[in-house]
Each structure stands twice: as structure tokens, then as C-alpha cells.
Amino acid sequence: MKHVTAVVGATGLLGGAICKHLRASGLPVRAMVRPTSEPSRVERLEEAGVELRQGDLKARSSLDGVCEGARAIISTATSTVSRQAGDSIQAVDLEGQLALVEAARRAGVEHFVFVSFAPMEVDSPLQQAKRAVEQSLMRSGIPRYTILQPTYFTEVWLSPALGFDFLKAHARLCGTGRGGLNWISFEDVARFAAAALESPRAWNAVLQLGGEEALGQLDVVRLFEERSGRRWTLEHIPEQALREQLDGATDPLQRSLAALMLHVALGGPVNPRPAMEAMALRPSRVRDYVERVLADHHLPVGV
Ligand SMILES: NC(=O)c1ccc[n+]([C@@H]2O[C@H](COP(=O)([O-])OP(=O)(O)OC[C@H]3O[C@@H](n4cnc5c(N)ncnc54)[C@H](OP(=O)(O)O)[C@@H]3O)[C@@H](O)[C@H]2O)c1
């Protein structure tokens, strides 16, 4: 009987969390890994009891082995951060994901959960790839699909690595910092992705994922200031500069990242309710993230 769920992107931030959730529920999980995957991440999967299969989205024949005997596939893979030789938006996010959908169909997979991202007004090669894969999955003939469209992950976009430096109480804001976004924790996205397998209302559905509140970067700075009693210093990247960065980008990855930054400046709320209702889950709040960060980094907490 087919029962295993194969996770493609398992060595990444989100895929790793999905594997953890599925294993915590006692479900059998298979992860696609590459010889170049970060060894500590592969070890963590093994320790959690995840079966490993070698594969690469660029190597079509390897995808058959990943899909073989799987009841469900959850794909979170993207070339945007963990780039290896030959990885690109075209080769991985577009052609690789299309090949995976096709391999899943051939293997008789019952359910395919694809992690896309929320619609953005500013178009980019990454968005075009995501939408093309969504369309292909919907038409694939795979009995059940779930397309999840999360908005920006708090742990990525509200972190020092992207200029939101809670350690130094300094933020580099996109535009005015007032663009409203429903930031979501990747841990919540992982819970939704795992829950989709068992939630009939999430089958054959396209669901936006986000926090309940749309907040600007500036609102999040205020939350940190209120909770820590520490005043932040701010720097703004003018909207015009972000538009110039987008217009001047020649590489598809640079263009996609520039589009994502411009979208932060412009804002664009999503509707998280249908997903919350379909899976009976409620995402955590940005203020929970603020509390967690202050506690984890032993930062001063005001009264
Ligand atoms: N970050 C955000 O704010 C955000 C918001 C909305 C949606 N998303 C979406 O969420 C998903 C997960 O993001 P994440 O943060 O977990 O990404 P991540 O940490 O960068 O992980 C990417 C994963 O993709 C795998 N991968 C890359 N190229 C591959 C290839 N050629 N063949 C097989 N696997 C390949 C990587 O494997 P290796 O370890 O082997 O390189 C890794 O497991 C992505 O689809 C992203 O578009 C992200």
C-alpha cells in the first residue's frame, strides 16, 4: 500500500520543518537529497527517521525513484538560495518542478502539495515559474492537488540577514516601510502543508497563507520597540531606487529578488481565512515572533 510522503526540498528551511511535523505524527517520510546538500541537514533528516533518496530536479530520471510508491509529494524546492552548479529559476523552479509533476503523475501519486507564493503585482521570472507549475499541476490529472501560496516568511524577511537587524536595533526598510504584508512563520507554513494531506477542504484548492494581520515593516519595528523599550534606527531604500534595481536587473534571480523587495515596499495583503478554515489552523502572530526573537537572543525586554 502506498503510504509514504516524499518531500522535495527537505534539506531546506521549510521542507525540513514539514518532515519534522510529518514524523512527529508518526507518518513515513521520504526526502530527496543531493550529494551537495548540507551534510548537517541530511543528518537531521536521518535522525528523524526520514528515508533518503538521491535526486535532483534537473535530472528527470532521478525523479521517478523519488515518486515511486509515494502516496503524496510535497515540493518546497527552489533555486533562489541554495544554488548549486547548474541551478537556476529556469532549470529548477520551472523545468524541474514541471518534471516532478509529470513524474508524480506517471508514478500514480495521489496528492501533490506545491509550495508556491502569494500573487504579486510586480511580475518576475520566479513568479512566472511558480504560476506555470501551478497551472501544470492543476491540469496534470493527479487526483488531488493543493497549491499553497504563502506570503513572506517572518524568519527570513524580518531577520538581520535581510537588513531587519533586531540585534543592533536597526532596520533597512523598503520604501516607507508602510507596505502591509501578512508575514507568516515558516513553521506555520509547514503545519499547513502537513495538514493539507488530511484536510479534504484543502484538496484541489489554491490557498493563500499569511498571518491574520497585514503589517508594514515599520509596524514590526514598533512592536520590537514597545516590547524591548529599545529605540531602533532606520534607513529607507526609496521606492524609486527599488524600481531602478528591478529595471536594471539582467539576471532572472536578481530580477526576482528585486521584485520581491519592491513588493515589500508596496505591500499587498492576502486572505488567509480560506486556508485557516480548510485546515482548522491559526497562524501565529508577528508579535509572537518578536517575543521569541527577544527571548532566544537574550535581548532586553521592557515593561
Ligand atoms: N522565504 C520566503 O519568504 C518565502 C515566501 C513564500 C514562499 N516561499 C517558498 O517556500 C519554499 C521553501 O523555501 P525555503 O526557505 O525552505 O527554501 P530553501 O531553504 O532555500 O530550500 C530550498 C530547497 O530546495 C532544494 N533544491 C534547490 N535546487 C534543487 C535541485 N536542483 N534539485 C533538488 N532540490 C533542489 C534545496 O536542496 P539542497 O539542500 O540540496 O540545495 C533545498 O532543500 C520555496 O518554494 C519558496 O519559493 C518562500
mmCIF file of C-alpha atoms and ligand atoms in Angstrom:
data_model
loop_
_atom_site.group_PDB
_atom_site.id
_atom_site.type_symbol
_atom_site.label_atom_id
_atom_site.label_comp_id
_atom_site.label_asym_id
_atom_site.label_seq_id
_atom_site.Cartn_x
_atom_site.Cartn_y
_atom_site.Cartn_z
ATOM 1 C CA MET A 1 0.000 0.000 0.000
ATOM 2 C CA LYS A 2 1.234 3.468 -0.825
ATOM 3 C CA HIS A 3 1.649 5.454 2.309
ATOM 4 C CA VAL A 4 4.915 7.381 2.209
ATOM 5 C CA THR A 5 5.019 11.160 1.674
ATOM 6 C CA ALA A 6 8.024 12.323 -0.342
ATOM 7 C CA VAL A 7 9.310 15.808 0.418
ATOM 8 C CA VAL A 8 11.295 17.584 -2.285
ATOM 9 C CA GLY A 9 13.199 20.483 -0.730
ATOM 10 C CA ALA A 10 13.556 18.572 2.561
ATOM 11 C CA THR A 11 17.051 19.946 3.227
ATOM 12 C CA GLY A 12 15.673 23.491 3.119
ATOM 13 C CA LEU A 13 14.149 25.628 5.842
ATOM 14 C CA LEU A 14 10.521 24.810 5.092
ATOM 15 C CA GLY A 15 10.951 21.271 3.795
ATOM 16 C CA GLY A 16 12.904 20.317 6.933
ATOM 17 C CA ALA A 17 10.108 21.640 9.152
ATOM 18 C CA ILE A 18 7.498 19.733 7.105
ATOM 19 C CA CYS A 19 9.453 16.486 7.546
ATOM 20 C CA LYS A 20 9.599 17.155 11.298
ATOM 21 C CA HIS A 21 5.822 17.657 11.503
ATOM 22 C CA LEU A 22 5.037 14.553 9.493
ATOM 23 C CA ARG A 23 7.423 12.401 11.520
ATOM 24 C CA ALA A 24 6.003 13.801 14.765
ATOM 25 C CA SER A 25 2.630 12.437 13.613
ATOM 26 C CA GLY A 26 4.261 9.058 13.050
ATOM 27 C CA LEU A 27 3.964 9.230 9.261
ATOM 28 C CA PRO A 28 6.553 7.666 6.969
ATOM 29 C CA VAL A 29 8.532 10.305 5.093
ATOM 30 C CA ARG A 30 10.988 10.175 2.218
ATOM 31 C CA ALA A 31 13.294 13.074 1.431
ATOM 32 C CA MET A 32 15.007 13.869 -1.808
ATOM 33 C CA VAL A 33 18.612 14.864 -1.116
ATOM 34 C CA ARG A 34 21.584 15.711 -3.306
ATOM 35 C CA PRO A 35 25.266 14.851 -2.880
ATOM 36 C CA THR A 36 25.817 18.587 -2.438
ATOM 37 C CA SER A 37 23.089 19.058 0.223
ATOM 38 C CA GLU A 38 24.364 20.454 3.535
ATOM 39 C CA PRO A 39 25.507 17.320 5.483
ATOM 40 C CA SER A 40 24.150 18.516 8.845
ATOM 41 C CA ARG A 41 20.694 18.936 7.302
ATOM 42 C CA VAL A 42 20.805 15.465 5.794
ATOM 43 C CA GLU A 43 21.896 14.037 9.159
ATOM 44 C CA ARG A 44 18.989 15.773 10.899
ATOM 45 C CA LEU A 45 16.578 14.125 8.485
ATOM 46 C CA GLU A 46 18.131 10.718 9.076
ATOM 47 C CA GLU A 47 17.942 11.180 12.832
ATOM 48 C CA ALA A 48 14.238 11.981 12.487
ATOM 49 C CA GLY A 49 13.714 8.632 10.746
ATOM 50 C CA VAL A 50 13.285 10.038 7.249
ATOM 51 C CA GLU A 51 14.143 7.717 4.338
ATOM 52 C CA LEU A 52 16.633 9.349 1.959
ATOM 53 C CA ARG A 53 16.574 9.150 -1.838
ATOM 54 C CA GLN A 54 19.135 10.791 -4.068
ATOM 55 C CA GLY A 55 17.705 13.038 -6.729
ATOM 56 C CA ASP A 56 17.960 16.371 -8.451
ATOM 57 C CA LEU A 57 15.153 18.327 -10.089
ATOM 58 C CA LYS A 58 17.456 18.835 -13.072
ATOM 59 C CA ALA A 59 17.877 15.063 -13.541
ATOM 60 C CA ARG A 60 14.487 13.806 -14.723
ATOM 61 C CA SER A 61 15.274 10.116 -14.338
ATOM 62 C CA SER A 62 16.088 10.596 -10.633
ATOM 63 C CA LEU A 63 12.558 11.878 -10.006
ATOM 64 C CA ASP A 64 10.975 8.503 -10.792
ATOM 65 C CA GLY A 65 12.804 6.947 -7.851
ATOM 66 C CA VAL A 66 11.658 9.748 -5.564
ATOM 67 C CA CYS A 67 7.990 9.353 -6.600
ATOM 68 C CA GLU A 68 7.947 5.546 -6.773
ATOM 69 C CA GLY A 69 5.410 4.133 -4.314
ATOM 70 C CA ALA A 70 4.691 7.554 -2.773
ATOM 71 C CA ARG A 71 1.132 8.437 -1.795
ATOM 72 C CA ALA A 72 1.895 12.154 -1.694
ATOM 73 C CA ILE A 73 4.571 14.594 -2.801
ATOM 74 C CA ILE A 74 5.197 17.891 -1.065
ATOM 75 C CA SER A 75 7.503 20.151 -3.054
ATOM 76 C CA THR A 76 9.114 23.200 -1.494
ATOM 77 C CA ALA A 77 12.287 23.245 -3.601
ATOM 78 C CA THR A 78 13.619 26.459 -5.047
ATOM 79 C CA SER A 79 16.931 27.548 -6.524
ATOM 80 C CA THR A 80 16.758 31.050 -5.053
ATOM 81 C CA VAL A 81 19.011 30.493 -2.021
ATOM 82 C CA SER A 82 20.758 27.104 -2.026
ATOM 83 C CA ARG A 83 22.234 27.284 -5.510
ATOM 84 C CA GLN A 84 24.449 24.536 -6.858
ATOM 85 C CA ALA A 85 26.135 24.375 -10.259
ATOM 86 C CA GLY A 86 23.508 24.437 -12.991
ATOM 87 C CA ASP A 87 20.664 25.507 -10.671
ATOM 88 C CA SER A 88 18.578 28.404 -11.940
ATOM 89 C CA ILE A 89 14.990 29.576 -11.842
ATOM 90 C CA GLN A 90 14.512 28.168 -15.339
ATOM 91 C CA ALA A 91 16.155 24.794 -14.647
ATOM 92 C CA VAL A 92 14.829 24.187 -11.116
ATOM 93 C CA ASP A 93 11.804 26.331 -10.247
ATOM 94 C CA LEU A 94 10.273 25.926 -13.693
ATOM 95 C CA GLU A 95 11.521 22.903 -15.650
ATOM 96 C CA GLY A 96 12.485 20.831 -12.585
ATOM 97 C CA GLN A 97 9.129 21.335 -10.887
ATOM 98 C CA LEU A 98 7.256 20.610 -14.125
ATOM 99 C CA ALA A 99 9.251 17.392 -14.480
ATOM 100 C CA LEU A 100 8.409 16.467 -10.891
ATOM 101 C CA VAL A 101 4.672 16.941 -11.522
ATOM 102 C CA GLU A 102 4.973 14.710 -14.564
ATOM 103 C CA ALA A 103 6.986 12.061 -12.672
ATOM 104 C CA ALA A 104 4.381 12.106 -9.884
ATOM 105 C CA ARG A 105 1.579 11.594 -12.386
ATOM 106 C CA ARG A 106 3.408 8.698 -14.030
ATOM 107 C CA ALA A 107 4.051 7.074 -10.658
ATOM 108 C CA GLY A 108 0.368 7.280 -9.679
ATOM 109 C CA VAL A 109 0.914 9.706 -6.772
ATOM 110 C CA GLU A 110 -2.476 10.569 -5.240
ATOM 111 C CA HIS A 111 -1.771 14.030 -3.850
ATOM 112 C CA PHE A 112 0.712 16.757 -4.803
ATOM 113 C CA VAL A 113 1.226 19.725 -2.489
ATOM 114 C CA PHE A 114 3.103 22.541 -4.183
ATOM 115 C CA VAL A 115 4.521 25.441 -2.204
ATOM 116 C CA SER A 116 4.261 28.491 -4.425
ATOM 117 C CA PHE A 117 3.966 32.076 -3.195
ATOM 118 C CA ALA A 118 1.246 34.689 -2.894
ATOM 119 C CA PRO A 119 0.346 36.665 -6.028
ATOM 120 C CA MET A 120 2.487 39.761 -6.534
ATOM 121 C CA GLU A 121 1.637 42.756 -8.685
ATOM 122 C CA VAL A 122 5.292 43.155 -9.669
ATOM 123 C CA ASP A 123 5.997 40.281 -12.038
ATOM 124 C CA SER A 124 9.270 38.356 -12.121
ATOM 125 C CA PRO A 125 10.779 35.163 -13.579
ATOM 126 C CA LEU A 126 10.234 33.422 -10.230
ATOM 127 C CA GLN A 127 6.560 34.339 -10.168
ATOM 128 C CA GLN A 128 6.160 33.214 -13.796
ATOM 129 C CA ALA A 129 7.747 29.861 -12.932
ATOM 130 C CA LYS A 130 5.519 29.381 -9.883
ATOM 131 C CA ARG A 131 2.343 30.195 -11.826
ATOM 132 C CA ALA A 132 3.332 27.900 -14.706
ATOM 133 C CA VAL A 133 3.872 24.997 -12.273
ATOM 134 C CA GLU A 134 0.541 25.759 -10.552
ATOM 135 C CA GLN A 135 -1.241 25.592 -13.927
ATOM 136 C CA SER A 136 0.510 22.399 -14.929
ATOM 137 C CA LEU A 137 -0.322 20.741 -11.599
ATOM 138 C CA MET A 138 -3.987 21.719 -11.841
ATOM 139 C CA ARG A 139 -4.201 20.151 -15.307
ATOM 140 C CA SER A 140 -1.971 17.163 -14.550
ATOM 141 C CA GLY A 141 -4.682 14.616 -13.823
ATOM 142 C CA ILE A 142 -3.121 13.865 -10.411
ATOM 143 C CA PRO A 143 -6.237 13.104 -8.335
ATOM 144 C CA ARG A 144 -5.570 15.727 -5.650
ATOM 145 C CA TYR A 145 -3.528 18.896 -5.648
ATOM 146 C CA THR A 146 -3.018 21.591 -3.047
ATOM 147 C CA ILE A 147 -1.348 24.821 -4.082
ATOM 148 C CA LEU A 148 -0.163 26.828 -1.102
ATOM 149 C CA GLN A 149 0.656 30.479 -1.679
ATOM 150 C CA PRO A 150 2.421 31.771 1.418
ATOM 151 C CA THR A 151 3.428 35.366 1.761
ATOM 152 C CA TYR A 152 6.816 36.455 3.214
ATOM 153 C CA PHE A 153 8.381 34.301 5.964
ATOM 154 C CA THR A 154 8.999 36.306 9.145
ATOM 155 C CA GLU A 155 12.185 34.387 9.984
ATOM 156 C CA VAL A 156 13.695 35.281 6.603
ATOM 157 C CA TRP A 157 12.454 38.769 5.790
ATOM 158 C CA LEU A 158 12.356 40.162 9.320
ATOM 159 C CA SER A 159 15.874 38.979 10.118
ATOM 160 C CA PRO A 160 19.340 40.574 10.295
ATOM 161 C CA ALA A 161 20.348 38.780 7.086
ATOM 162 C CA LEU A 162 17.857 40.924 5.160
ATOM 163 C CA GLY A 163 18.533 44.173 6.974
ATOM 164 C CA PHE A 164 15.953 43.812 9.752
ATOM 165 C CA ASP A 165 18.561 43.746 12.477
ATOM 166 C CA PHE A 166 16.904 43.170 15.833
ATOM 167 C CA LEU A 167 20.344 42.523 17.374
ATOM 168 C CA LYS A 168 21.509 46.065 16.588
ATOM 169 C CA ALA A 169 18.011 47.630 16.721
ATOM 170 C CA HIS A 170 18.454 48.846 13.160
ATOM 171 C CA ALA A 171 16.240 48.326 10.106
ATOM 172 C CA ARG A 172 16.732 48.928 6.416
ATOM 173 C CA LEU A 173 13.181 49.483 5.209
ATOM 174 C CA CYS A 174 11.818 49.022 1.701
ATOM 175 C CA GLY A 175 10.230 52.338 0.691
ATOM 176 C CA THR A 176 8.358 53.978 3.528
ATOM 177 C CA GLY A 177 8.132 50.687 5.434
ATOM 178 C CA ARG A 178 4.363 51.039 5.469
ATOM 179 C CA GLY A 179 3.520 48.403 2.826
ATOM 180 C CA GLY A 180 1.145 45.982 4.580
ATOM 181 C CA LEU A 181 2.033 42.275 4.384
ATOM 182 C CA ASN A 182 0.617 39.238 6.189
ATOM 183 C CA TRP A 183 4.052 37.938 7.301
ATOM 184 C CA ILE A 184 3.940 34.266 8.216
ATOM 185 C CA SER A 185 6.275 31.981 10.135
ATOM 186 C CA PHE A 186 7.724 29.142 8.037
ATOM 187 C CA GLU A 187 6.767 26.870 10.942
ATOM 188 C CA ASP A 188 3.125 27.747 10.300
ATOM 189 C CA VAL A 189 3.536 27.127 6.577
ATOM 190 C CA ALA A 190 4.941 23.697 7.498
ATOM 191 C CA ARG A 191 1.910 22.962 9.693
ATOM 192 C CA PHE A 192 -0.446 23.936 6.861
ATOM 193 C CA ALA A 193 1.459 21.846 4.308
ATOM 194 C CA ALA A 194 1.348 18.761 6.537
ATOM 195 C CA ALA A 195 -2.324 19.342 7.399
ATOM 196 C CA ALA A 196 -3.275 19.649 3.713
ATOM 197 C CA LEU A 197 -2.726 15.889 3.306
ATOM 198 C CA GLU A 198 -5.538 15.098 5.712
ATOM 199 C CA SER A 199 -7.906 18.035 5.085
ATOM 200 C CA PRO A 200 -10.373 17.347 2.249
ATOM 201 C CA ARG A 201 -11.223 21.049 2.017
ATOM 202 C CA ALA A 202 -7.609 21.709 1.034
ATOM 203 C CA TRP A 203 -7.760 19.256 -1.868
ATOM 204 C CA ASN A 204 -7.920 20.661 -5.373
ATOM 205 C CA ALA A 205 -7.608 24.118 -3.936
ATOM 206 C CA VAL A 206 -5.331 27.144 -4.220
ATOM 207 C CA LEU A 207 -4.890 28.640 -0.757
ATOM 208 C CA GLN A 208 -3.111 31.803 0.299
ATOM 209 C CA LEU A 209 -1.189 31.546 3.571
ATOM 210 C CA GLY A 210 -0.443 34.500 5.792
ATOM 211 C CA GLY A 211 -0.829 35.927 9.250
ATOM 212 C CA GLU A 212 -4.187 37.445 10.129
ATOM 213 C CA GLU A 213 -2.860 40.989 10.309
ATOM 214 C CA ALA A 214 -1.276 42.947 7.448
ATOM 215 C CA LEU A 215 1.649 44.894 8.939
ATOM 216 C CA GLY A 216 4.263 47.190 7.424
ATOM 217 C CA GLN A 217 7.942 46.738 8.319
ATOM 218 C CA LEU A 218 7.568 49.905 10.350
ATOM 219 C CA ASP A 219 4.756 48.332 12.412
ATOM 220 C CA VAL A 220 7.083 45.447 13.234
ATOM 221 C CA VAL A 221 9.831 47.881 14.283
ATOM 222 C CA ARG A 222 7.283 49.484 16.631
ATOM 223 C CA LEU A 223 6.420 46.070 18.087
ATOM 224 C CA PHE A 224 10.104 45.454 18.835
ATOM 225 C CA GLU A 225 10.470 48.932 20.317
ATOM 226 C CA GLU A 226 7.406 48.575 22.533
ATOM 227 C CA ARG A 227 8.392 45.141 23.778
ATOM 228 C CA SER A 228 12.109 45.851 24.326
ATOM 229 C CA GLY A 229 11.998 49.510 25.311
ATOM 230 C CA ARG A 230 14.882 50.000 22.849
ATOM 231 C CA ARG A 231 14.656 52.662 20.132
ATOM 232 C CA TRP A 232 15.570 51.496 16.605
ATOM 233 C CA THR A 233 17.485 53.450 13.982
ATOM 234 C CA LEU A 234 16.010 53.368 10.487
ATOM 235 C CA GLU A 235 17.286 53.564 6.958
ATOM 236 C CA HIS A 236 14.992 53.685 3.917
ATOM 237 C CA ILE A 237 15.603 52.314 0.433
ATOM 238 C CA PRO A 238 13.447 54.685 -1.629
ATOM 239 C CA GLU A 239 10.772 53.080 -3.775
ATOM 240 C CA GLN A 240 12.362 54.722 -6.818
ATOM 241 C CA ALA A 241 15.693 53.007 -6.058
ATOM 242 C CA LEU A 242 13.893 49.658 -5.800
ATOM 243 C CA ARG A 243 12.220 50.270 -9.173
ATOM 244 C CA GLU A 244 15.594 51.137 -10.718
ATOM 245 C CA GLN A 245 17.102 47.973 -9.210
ATOM 246 C CA LEU A 246 14.286 45.959 -10.842
ATOM 247 C CA ASP A 247 14.599 47.690 -14.218
ATOM 248 C CA GLY A 248 18.381 47.332 -14.228
ATOM 249 C CA ALA A 249 18.464 43.637 -13.245
ATOM 250 C CA THR A 250 19.559 41.447 -16.121
ATOM 251 C CA ASP A 251 19.820 38.104 -14.345
ATOM 252 C CA PRO A 252 16.452 36.326 -13.645
ATOM 253 C CA LEU A 253 17.368 35.717 -9.999
ATOM 254 C CA GLN A 254 18.379 39.340 -9.395
ATOM 255 C CA ARG A 255 15.203 40.462 -11.113
ATOM 256 C CA SER A 256 13.083 38.177 -8.947
ATOM 257 C CA LEU A 257 14.738 39.334 -5.719
ATOM 258 C CA ALA A 258 14.317 42.969 -6.783
ATOM 259 C CA ALA A 259 10.608 42.308 -7.453
ATOM 260 C CA LEU A 260 10.220 40.741 -4.013
ATOM 261 C CA MET A 261 11.814 43.809 -2.389
ATOM 262 C CA LEU A 262 9.645 46.218 -4.340
ATOM 263 C CA HIS A 263 6.585 44.231 -3.282
ATOM 264 C CA VAL A 264 7.619 44.687 0.372
ATOM 265 C CA ALA A 265 7.627 48.439 -0.244
ATOM 266 C CA LEU A 266 4.250 48.433 -1.990
ATOM 267 C CA GLY A 267 2.580 45.889 0.280
ATOM 268 C CA GLY A 268 -0.138 43.508 -0.777
ATOM 269 C CA PRO A 269 -2.359 41.850 1.771
ATOM 270 C CA VAL A 270 -3.571 38.289 1.219
ATOM 271 C CA ASN A 271 -6.635 36.482 2.525
ATOM 272 C CA PRO A 272 -5.534 33.740 4.928
ATOM 273 C CA ARG A 273 -9.075 32.779 6.032
ATOM 274 C CA PRO A 274 -9.959 30.081 3.444
ATOM 275 C CA ALA A 275 -6.793 28.129 4.353
ATOM 276 C CA MET A 276 -7.408 28.590 8.071
ATOM 277 C CA GLU A 277 -10.952 27.278 7.678
ATOM 278 C CA ALA A 278 -9.988 24.457 5.333
ATOM 279 C CA MET A 279 -7.346 23.122 7.707
ATOM 280 C CA ALA A 280 -8.689 24.349 11.064
ATOM 281 C CA LEU A 281 -5.362 26.023 11.837
ATOM 282 C CA ARG A 282 -4.494 29.501 13.014
ATOM 283 C CA PRO A 283 -1.114 31.061 12.182
ATOM 284 C CA SER A 284 0.945 32.632 14.940
ATOM 285 C CA ARG A 285 1.198 36.440 15.143
ATOM 286 C CA VAL A 286 4.151 38.651 14.310
ATOM 287 C CA ARG A 287 4.175 39.705 17.959
ATOM 288 C CA ASP A 288 4.794 36.033 18.870
ATOM 289 C CA TYR A 289 7.827 36.144 16.585
ATOM 290 C CA VAL A 290 9.026 39.336 18.294
ATOM 291 C CA GLU A 291 8.709 37.692 21.726
ATOM 292 C CA ARG A 292 10.527 34.587 20.519
ATOM 293 C CA VAL A 293 13.391 36.539 18.985
ATOM 294 C CA LEU A 294 13.879 38.690 22.089
ATOM 295 C CA ALA A 295 13.894 35.588 24.311
ATOM 296 C CA ASP A 296 16.129 33.496 22.022
ATOM 297 C CA HIS A 297 18.749 36.226 21.740
ATOM 298 C CA HIS A 298 18.514 37.262 25.389
ATOM 299 C CA LEU A 299 17.696 40.790 24.308
ATOM 300 C CA PRO A 300 16.388 43.235 26.918
ATOM 301 C CA VAL A 301 12.635 43.144 27.384
ATOM 302 C CA GLY A 302 10.933 46.287 28.659
ATOM 303 C CA VAL A 303 7.842 46.522 30.796
HETATM 304 N N1 LIG B 1 11.316 32.727 2.035
HETATM 305 C C1 LIG B 1 10.117 33.239 1.915
HETATM 306 O O1 LIG B 1 9.793 34.287 2.488
HETATM 307 C C2 LIG B 1 9.078 32.529 1.078
HETATM 308 C C3 LIG B 1 7.823 33.095 0.954
HETATM 309 C C4 LIG B 1 6.845 32.439 0.203
HETATM 310 C C5 LIG B 1 7.135 31.234 -0.415
HETATM 311 N N2 LIG B 1 8.389 30.714 -0.285
HETATM 312 C C6 LIG B 1 8.639 29.418 -0.943
HETATM 313 O O2 LIG B 1 8.849 28.472 0.063
HETATM 314 C C7 LIG B 1 9.604 27.391 -0.470
HETATM 315 C C8 LIG B 1 10.622 26.915 0.547
HETATM 316 O O3 LIG B 1 11.555 27.901 0.826
HETATM 317 P P1 LIG B 1 12.792 27.590 1.790
HETATM 318 O O4 LIG B 1 13.054 28.838 2.544
HETATM 319 O O5 LIG B 1 12.575 26.327 2.530
HETATM 320 O O6 LIG B 1 13.969 27.376 0.710
HETATM 321 P P2 LIG B 1 15.459 26.863 0.995
HETATM 322 O O7 LIG B 1 15.741 26.810 2.453
HETATM 323 O O8 LIG B 1 16.364 27.671 0.123
HETATM 324 O O9 LIG B 1 15.422 25.355 0.464
HETATM 325 C C9 LIG B 1 15.471 25.066 -0.889
HETATM 326 C C10 LIG B 1 15.416 23.561 -1.097
HETATM 327 O O10 LIG B 1 15.353 23.321 -2.495
HETATM 328 C C11 LIG B 1 16.291 22.326 -2.798
HETATM 329 N N3 LIG B 1 16.771 22.439 -4.174
HETATM 330 C C12 LIG B 1 17.305 23.516 -4.803
HETATM 331 N N4 LIG B 1 17.669 23.184 -6.046
HETATM 332 C C13 LIG B 1 17.364 21.867 -6.206
HETATM 333 C C14 LIG B 1 17.517 20.933 -7.255
HETATM 334 N N5 LIG B 1 18.100 21.262 -8.415
HETATM 335 N N6 LIG B 1 17.078 19.664 -7.070
HETATM 336 C C15 LIG B 1 16.538 19.310 -5.886
HETATM 337 N N7 LIG B 1 16.373 20.127 -4.842
HETATM 338 C C16 LIG B 1 16.787 21.402 -5.005
HETATM 339 C C17 LIG B 1 17.437 22.542 -1.819
HETATM 340 O O11 LIG B 1 18.215 21.368 -1.767
HETATM 341 P P3 LIG B 1 19.804 21.388 -1.431
HETATM 342 O O12 LIG B 1 19.878 21.495 0.064
HETATM 343 O O13 LIG B 1 20.266 20.101 -1.956
HETATM 344 O O14 LIG B 1 20.390 22.580 -2.113
HETATM 345 C C18 LIG B 1 16.632 22.821 -0.554
HETATM 346 O O15 LIG B 1 16.212 21.605 0.016
HETATM 347 C C19 LIG B 1 10.161 27.880 -1.788
HETATM 348 O O16 LIG B 1 9.473 27.252 -2.834
HETATM 349 C C20 LIG B 1 9.886 29.371 -1.785
HETATM 350 O O17 LIG B 1 9.653 29.882 -3.080
HETATM 351 C C21 LIG B 1 9.352 31.311 0.449
#
